[in-house]
Amino acid sequence: MSQSLEAKVEPEVVLDWINKIGSDSSSTVPLLQAVQSKYGYLPRVAMDLIIQNSDISGSQVYGVATFYSQFRLKPVGRHMIRICHGTACHVTGADRLDTSLRHILNITDEEQDTAENGSYTIEQVACIGCCSQAPVLVIADEVSGNLTGANAQRALKKHAKKNEEIVANI
Amino acid sequence: MEANNLNVIVGEGTCGIAAGSKEVIEAFRKHAPEMNIRTVGCVGMCHQEVITEINDGNGNRHIYGNVTKKTVPSIIKFHKGEGDLPEDQLIFSPDNQDLDKWRYLAHQTRIALRNVGYLDPTSISEYQARDGYKAIKKILADMTPEQVIEEVKISCIRGRGGAGFPTHVKWNFAKQSEGDIKYLICNGDEGDPGAFMDRSLLEGDPHNVIEGMLIAAYSFGASKGYAYIRAEYPLAVKNFGKAIKDAHELGVLGDNIQGTNFSFDIKIKEGAGAFVCGEETALIASIEGDRGMPRFKPPFPAIKGLFGKPTIINNVETLANLPWIINKGGKAYASHGTEDSKGTKVFALAGAIKKGGLVEVPMGTKIRDVLEDIGGGSSSDKPLKAVQLGGPSGGCVPENLFDTTIEYAAINATGAIMGSGGMIVMDESTCMVDLSKYFLSFTQNESCGKCTFCRIGTLRMRELLSKICDGHGEMEDIEALEELTEQIKKSSLCGLGQTAPNPVATTLKYFRNEYEAHIKDKRCPAGVCKSLITHTIISTDCTGCSLCEIQCPVNAITGQKKVKGSYVIDQAACINCGMCFEVCNSKAIKVE
């Protein structure tokens, strides 16, 4: 993972969340959600700031962060691609969306989910509740449905063009 | 007709947006800026999104389906009196209310979904215009909490989240338990992949859910409510948040509602993605900020729940039925359905079905009627094979049991469960062993890990299923799967583990021949399992278009462009991903 994707965390922003959301253990999930919605993942610095400035213990923070599938500890690319792997999407070919997008983003290593140039991160999600349009994916915040591998690539190319991102294998 | 007297109503649920509603609205603004545009939630006909209604204010409605930015001008022209009726897109008009497309809705009995797709979810006044907040005003003026519970008892409604526990019994437990403060949680986590009725209700008719929460809260004395909504449903979170704010301003939420001493407020908690949080005690742990791990019951949440206080958790769909039940009476609700199961149930139709979407039918309807009369049957040329009910906790019902009536006991007898109402329809192109592997991977991932049999047992089951799908299965593996099914069911603390083996159990029961084909013949009859299939190009059908070569992610296809029959697949390099099959226009790719 390239170092440049690590987010710069401003301590005062995190302290402000602790003030607003709460500093007891029942605030763990919403605090981590706030961190992730800003940085796209949970930077270690932000987690440490929470542990040092609230009543929430380290084991609580890390226990929660690793339990829920929403949270991730690795940095993300500039844009998120969420590929739905709900049942309807599975039986209608979600796998092909994965294969085709990994192909054009040149993400070959199975352990890797972000393109080398830091443009896109592919994430598999359990269900986005759009089953009647399966298979479905979300690029940034835009949902597209009834996809084949080939038109998933078209959707990504369109997004890349608009956002001046370079997609490796076109 | 004057265009400035016309209203345009565009369906803008998540499914409408996925189909391109934003572009459609933009096209209307561009081509007919004088028209009034409003947006509504998804009416349930997701297969015809984007759905657009044009009406003239005198109640004359024209509804169109599959609208795109390109077809908007022809619709506008017709309504300005300048062109012909775009008939192929018409779903409903004053002159034609019997179109095949319209029958999708006409065959339904909509109680929970009665407003979705008809009102602007961000407008509290539109909700009020459809009897909104009438029920809570009625109970605050005329009914005691006991009378509310009695009315719900008469309706016989059972929890629509999956387990089907009688709603009034649950409330009575909480009513009788002691506590200075009591909580009501609306479970909007909808973890079942394949079900999306809660999303549709939360984003398309949030006030109805809030009013349902008010009714429930009043009945057993809750003063605080939580709406636990999946973070994957951003539109639901947004619309529900706005609805809470508006309900406050109207004085139906907050302190001393309608001048009485009943106070109730709602906070949204976004779920963080954990299927196990469908279990009540796990959901409570999650709201408390912990890992969503279930705990032993008793004490039941109704006695000792959130922060140690009496707590009731109701599903979104259950709550959405309550205002109707109070307004029309429990008897009216119970007049639908069967002896065992009263009222209506919403189903989410998806998969190999022509008309996918949301369907609300009276209990007692046959599965076949839902799939064929409403759903329009198979979407491919292939016949239907099975329907998966109840998600990862449920099972597959084969085609020869499609005459089963939709009621709790009859569905349970097939080995599936009603669940929250996801119906994934499958034709011959779905491999039942692969599907079981899919569900087991899901439950294994989602197991909280507390119980050994759930944590390790589901992993072992998944490994066995992978082994079979990879062509290394042995007949003993089937026995091992059956043994694990029993053990995991018996030894798990919560519903996740107790039901996790169900998809395997039902597919083994009804589709054992497919398991045997994988094991004995090393063959995947559906052509899905990658290790057991090959892709080849039929040279006589190949047109030399090169699409397969371009799409192949591993460069396994070579040939000469524009030379018919020149393309071949290098079997050693091929990963059987199916991309070539998908893009080939001349059906020259053979999967065996």
XYZ file of N, CA, C and O in Angstrom, chain A residues 28 32 47-48 50-52 54-66:
80
model
N -18.790 4.370 21.144
C -17.725 3.790 20.319
C -18.102 3.710 18.841
O -17.366 4.183 17.974
N -16.425 5.928 15.745
C -15.675 5.300 14.653
C -16.340 5.587 13.313
O -15.670 5.761 12.295
N -7.614 6.583 16.105
C -8.007 5.607 17.124
C -7.274 5.916 18.442
O -7.861 5.883 19.521
N -5.982 6.225 18.345
C -5.205 6.552 19.545
C -5.767 7.784 20.235
O -5.851 7.847 21.466
N -8.814 8.809 20.259
C -10.049 8.435 20.962
C -9.713 7.743 22.285
O -10.252 8.077 23.346
N -8.764 6.796 22.214
C -8.412 6.034 23.410
C -7.848 6.970 24.499
O -8.190 6.851 25.678
N -7.024 7.949 24.078
C -6.394 8.840 25.068
C -7.328 9.890 25.641
O -7.130 10.406 26.724
N -10.885 9.725 25.922
C -12.246 9.341 26.314
C -12.165 8.225 27.337
O -11.077 7.789 27.700
N -13.337 7.764 27.793
C -13.355 6.640 28.734
C -13.384 5.304 28.015
O -13.637 4.257 28.614
N -13.162 5.350 26.704
C -13.230 4.117 25.914
C -11.842 3.473 25.862
O -10.867 4.132 25.518
N -11.801 2.179 26.218
C -10.496 1.512 26.278
C -10.024 1.095 24.898
O -10.805 1.016 23.941
N -8.750 0.803 24.803
C -8.169 0.350 23.551
C -8.793 -0.947 23.055
O -9.075 -1.097 21.866
N -9.040 -1.865 24.003
C -9.605 -3.146 23.567
C -11.024 -2.943 23.052
O -11.466 -3.606 22.118
N -11.725 -1.978 23.673
C -13.084 -1.669 23.206
C -13.041 -1.110 21.775
O -13.760 -1.560 20.884
N -12.169 -0.129 21.562
C -12.078 0.512 20.248
C -11.694 -0.511 19.172
O -12.348 -0.621 18.142
N -10.639 -1.296 19.447
C -10.202 -2.250 18.436
C -11.165 -3.427 18.316
O -11.371 -3.975 17.225
N -11.763 -3.815 19.434
C -12.749 -4.898 19.399
C -13.906 -4.552 18.489
O -14.330 -5.346 17.645
N -14.409 -3.334 18.643
C -15.539 -2.888 17.832
C -15.114 -2.690 16.373
O -15.797 -3.102 15.441
N -13.952 -2.068 16.192
C -13.493 -1.760 14.835
C -13.292 -3.018 13.991
O -13.509 -3.016 12.790
N -12.878 -4.118 14.648
C -12.629 -5.331 13.875
C -13.868 -6.221 13.792
O -13.911 -7.168 13.018
